[in-house]
CSV table of C-alpha atoms in Angstrom, one decimal:
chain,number,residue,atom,x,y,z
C,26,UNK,CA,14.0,0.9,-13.6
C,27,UNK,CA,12.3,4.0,-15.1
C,28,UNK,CA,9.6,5.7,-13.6
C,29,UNK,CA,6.4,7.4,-15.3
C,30,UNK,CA,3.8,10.0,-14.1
C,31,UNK,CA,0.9,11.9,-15.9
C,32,UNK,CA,-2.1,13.7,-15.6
C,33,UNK,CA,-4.9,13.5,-17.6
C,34,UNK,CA,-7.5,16.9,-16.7
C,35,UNK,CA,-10.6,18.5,-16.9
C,36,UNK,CA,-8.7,22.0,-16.2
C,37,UNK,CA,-4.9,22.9,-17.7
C,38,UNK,CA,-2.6,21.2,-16.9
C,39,UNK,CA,-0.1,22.2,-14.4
C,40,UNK,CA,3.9,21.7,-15.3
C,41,UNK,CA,5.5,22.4,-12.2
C,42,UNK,CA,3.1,20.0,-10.8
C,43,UNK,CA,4.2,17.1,-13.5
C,44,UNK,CA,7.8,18.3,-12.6
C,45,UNK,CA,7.4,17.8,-8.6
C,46,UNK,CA,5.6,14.3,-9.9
C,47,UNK,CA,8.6,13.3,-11.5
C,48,UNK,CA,10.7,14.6,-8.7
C,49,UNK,CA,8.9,11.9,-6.0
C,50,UNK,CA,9.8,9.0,-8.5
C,51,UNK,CA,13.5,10.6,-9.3
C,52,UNK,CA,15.7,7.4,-7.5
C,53,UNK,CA,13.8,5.2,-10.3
C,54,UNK,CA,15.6,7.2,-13.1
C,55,UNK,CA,18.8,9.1,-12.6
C,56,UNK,CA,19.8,9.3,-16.1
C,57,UNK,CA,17.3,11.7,-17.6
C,58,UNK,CA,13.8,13.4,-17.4
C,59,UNK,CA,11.1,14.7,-19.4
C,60,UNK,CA,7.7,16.4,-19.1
C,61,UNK,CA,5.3,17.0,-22.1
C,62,UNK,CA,1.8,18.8,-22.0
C,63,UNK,CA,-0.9,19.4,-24.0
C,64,UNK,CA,-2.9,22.2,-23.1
C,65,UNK,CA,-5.4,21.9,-24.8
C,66,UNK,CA,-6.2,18.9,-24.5
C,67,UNK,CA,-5.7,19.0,-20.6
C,68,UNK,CA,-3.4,16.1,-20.4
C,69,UNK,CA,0.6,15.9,-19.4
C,70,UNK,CA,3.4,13.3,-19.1
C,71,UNK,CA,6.8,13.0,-16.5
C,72,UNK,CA,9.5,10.4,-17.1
C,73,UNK,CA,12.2,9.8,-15.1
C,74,UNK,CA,14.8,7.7,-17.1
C,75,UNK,CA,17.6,4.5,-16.2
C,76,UNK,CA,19.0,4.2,-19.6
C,77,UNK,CA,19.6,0.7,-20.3
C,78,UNK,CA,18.7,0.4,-24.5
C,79,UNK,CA,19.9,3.4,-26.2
C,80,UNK,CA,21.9,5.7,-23.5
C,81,UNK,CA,22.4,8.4,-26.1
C,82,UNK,CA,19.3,11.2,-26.2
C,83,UNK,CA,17.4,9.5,-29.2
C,84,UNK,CA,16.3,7.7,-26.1
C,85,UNK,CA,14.5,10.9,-24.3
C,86,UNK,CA,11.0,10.5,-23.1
C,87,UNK,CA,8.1,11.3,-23.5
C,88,UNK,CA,8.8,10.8,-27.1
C,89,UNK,CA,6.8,11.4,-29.8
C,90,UNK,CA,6.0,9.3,-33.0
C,91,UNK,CA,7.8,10.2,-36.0
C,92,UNK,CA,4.1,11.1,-37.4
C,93,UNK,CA,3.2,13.0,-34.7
C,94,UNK,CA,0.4,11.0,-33.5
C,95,UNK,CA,1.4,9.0,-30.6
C,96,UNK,CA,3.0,10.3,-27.5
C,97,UNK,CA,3.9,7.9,-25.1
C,98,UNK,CA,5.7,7.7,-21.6
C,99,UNK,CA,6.5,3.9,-20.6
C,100,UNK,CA,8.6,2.7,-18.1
C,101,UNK,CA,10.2,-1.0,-18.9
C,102,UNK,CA,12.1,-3.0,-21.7
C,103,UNK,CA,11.2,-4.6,-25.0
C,104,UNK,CA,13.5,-7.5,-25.1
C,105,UNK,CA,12.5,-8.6,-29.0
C,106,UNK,CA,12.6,-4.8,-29.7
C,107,UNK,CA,15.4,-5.5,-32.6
C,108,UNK,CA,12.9,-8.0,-34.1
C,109,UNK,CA,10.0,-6.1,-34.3
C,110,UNK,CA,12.6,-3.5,-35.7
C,111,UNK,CA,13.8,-5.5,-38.5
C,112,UNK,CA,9.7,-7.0,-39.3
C,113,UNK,CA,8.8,-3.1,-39.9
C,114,UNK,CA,11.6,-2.6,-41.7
C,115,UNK,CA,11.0,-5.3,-44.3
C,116,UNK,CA,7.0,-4.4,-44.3
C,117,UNK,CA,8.8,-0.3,-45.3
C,118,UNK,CA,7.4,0.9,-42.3
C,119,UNK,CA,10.2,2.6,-41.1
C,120,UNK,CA,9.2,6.3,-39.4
C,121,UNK,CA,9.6,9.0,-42.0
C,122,UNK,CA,13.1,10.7,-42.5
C,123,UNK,CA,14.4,7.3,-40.3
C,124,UNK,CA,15.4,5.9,-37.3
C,125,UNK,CA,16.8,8.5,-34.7
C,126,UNK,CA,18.1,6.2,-32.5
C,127,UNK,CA,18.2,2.3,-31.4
C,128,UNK,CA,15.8,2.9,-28.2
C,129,UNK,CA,13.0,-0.1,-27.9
C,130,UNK,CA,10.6,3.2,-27.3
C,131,UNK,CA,11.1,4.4,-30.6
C,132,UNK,CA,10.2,1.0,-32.4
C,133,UNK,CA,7.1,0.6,-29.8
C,134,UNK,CA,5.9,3.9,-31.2
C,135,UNK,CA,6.4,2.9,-34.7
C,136,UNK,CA,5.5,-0.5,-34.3
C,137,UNK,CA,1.7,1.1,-32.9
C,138,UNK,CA,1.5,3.4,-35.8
C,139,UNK,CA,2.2,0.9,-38.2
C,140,UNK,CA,-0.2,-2.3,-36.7
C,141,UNK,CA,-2.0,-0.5,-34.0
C,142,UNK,CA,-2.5,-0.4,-30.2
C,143,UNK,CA,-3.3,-3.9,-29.4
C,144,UNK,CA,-1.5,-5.5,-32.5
C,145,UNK,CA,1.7,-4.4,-31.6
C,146,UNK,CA,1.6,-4.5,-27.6
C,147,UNK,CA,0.8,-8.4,-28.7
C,148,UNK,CA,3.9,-8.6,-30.3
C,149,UNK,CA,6.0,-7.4,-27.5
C,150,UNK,CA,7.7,-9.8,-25.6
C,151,UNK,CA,9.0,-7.8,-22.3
C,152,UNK,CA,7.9,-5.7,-18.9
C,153,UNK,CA,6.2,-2.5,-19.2
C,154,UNK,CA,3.8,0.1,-18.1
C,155,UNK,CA,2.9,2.5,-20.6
C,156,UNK,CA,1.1,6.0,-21.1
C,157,UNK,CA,-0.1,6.7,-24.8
C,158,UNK,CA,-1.7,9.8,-25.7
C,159,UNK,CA,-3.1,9.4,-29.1
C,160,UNK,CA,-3.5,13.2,-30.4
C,161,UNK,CA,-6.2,12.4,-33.5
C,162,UNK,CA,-8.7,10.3,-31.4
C,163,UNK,CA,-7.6,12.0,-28.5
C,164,UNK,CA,-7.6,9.2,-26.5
C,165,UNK,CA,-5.1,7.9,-23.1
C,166,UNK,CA,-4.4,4.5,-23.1
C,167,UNK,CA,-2.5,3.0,-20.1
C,168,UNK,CA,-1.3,-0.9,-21.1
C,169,UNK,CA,1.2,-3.1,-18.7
C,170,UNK,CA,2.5,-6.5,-19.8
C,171,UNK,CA,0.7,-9.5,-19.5
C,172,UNK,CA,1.8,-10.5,-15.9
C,173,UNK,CA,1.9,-6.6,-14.5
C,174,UNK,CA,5.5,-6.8,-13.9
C,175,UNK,CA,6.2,-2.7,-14.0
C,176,UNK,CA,3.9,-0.9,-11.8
C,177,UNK,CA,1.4,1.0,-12.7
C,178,UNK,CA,-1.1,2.8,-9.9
C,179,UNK,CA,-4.2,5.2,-11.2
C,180,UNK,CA,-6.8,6.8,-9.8
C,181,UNK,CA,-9.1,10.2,-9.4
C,182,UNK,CA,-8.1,13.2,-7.5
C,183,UNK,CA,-10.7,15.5,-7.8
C,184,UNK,CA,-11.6,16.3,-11.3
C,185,UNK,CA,-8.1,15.1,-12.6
C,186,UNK,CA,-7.0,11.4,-13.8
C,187,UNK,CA,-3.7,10.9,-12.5
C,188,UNK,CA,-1.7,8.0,-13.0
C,189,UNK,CA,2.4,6.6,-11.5
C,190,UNK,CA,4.9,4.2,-10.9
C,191,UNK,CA,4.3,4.5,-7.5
C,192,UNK,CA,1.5,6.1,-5.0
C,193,UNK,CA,3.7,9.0,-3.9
């Protein structure tokens, strides 16, 4: 199931707060969590993990693009992951110093640094809610599949952009 949290904020970002966020959505993922800020940039990710593609820890989220670009937190499953895979791999686009793992995260990420946002997301045949943080543009996107089958709730509290897999 997966869950995912973030904040996106006008102030710093608190991790104890990201921590109790991933803590309300902790019976979606048993397997694993992860939190990752960004001070400076005032923005911060929770993941709660069910492994299903790639139990080992190649599979950790939030992960980060091989490049260093892209951070993302997504919550769902890339069935034609291993296809996408293989197209980047014959266009060379494989993430410098290779694969770490076999997750579907992993070839999302390189799959949007290779084609771009909505190029690759339009590849994707699956269910998914996802967070991106793109660290040149500085930008959040937040993308769910085409019929919104992972959750996805957003909204304001105060001055802060916060965003879930559920309400709580």
């Amino acid at each position: 199931m997966c869950g995912i949290a973030g904040i996106f904020s006008a102030d710093r970002v608190d991790a104890t707060l990201l921590a109790r966020m991933a803590g309300a959505i902790a019976h979606r993922g048993p397997d694993d969590q992860g939190i990752w800020t960004d001070e400076g940039a005032g923005i911060g990710f929770a993941h709660r993990r069910l492994s299903i593609v790639d139990l080992s820890p190649h599979g950790h989220q939030p992960m980060q693009s091989a490049d260093g670009r892209f951070v993302i937190c997504y919550n769902g499953e890339i069935y034609n992951h291993a296809e996408i895979r293989g197209q980047l791999e014959q266009l060379g686009e494989v993430p410098h110093g290779g694969w770490r793992g076999h997750s579907d995260t992993e070839v999302l990420l390189q799959a949007i640094v290779a084609w771009g946002l909505e190029p690759a997301i339009a590849r994707c045949v699956g269910m998914f809610a996802i967070a991106l943080w793109d660290r040149k543009e500085r930008l959040l996107h937040l993308v769910r599949d085409r019929f919104g089958e992972k959750p996805l709730y957003y909204g304001w509290s105060g001055r802060d952009f916060v965003f879930a897999s559920e309400l709580k």
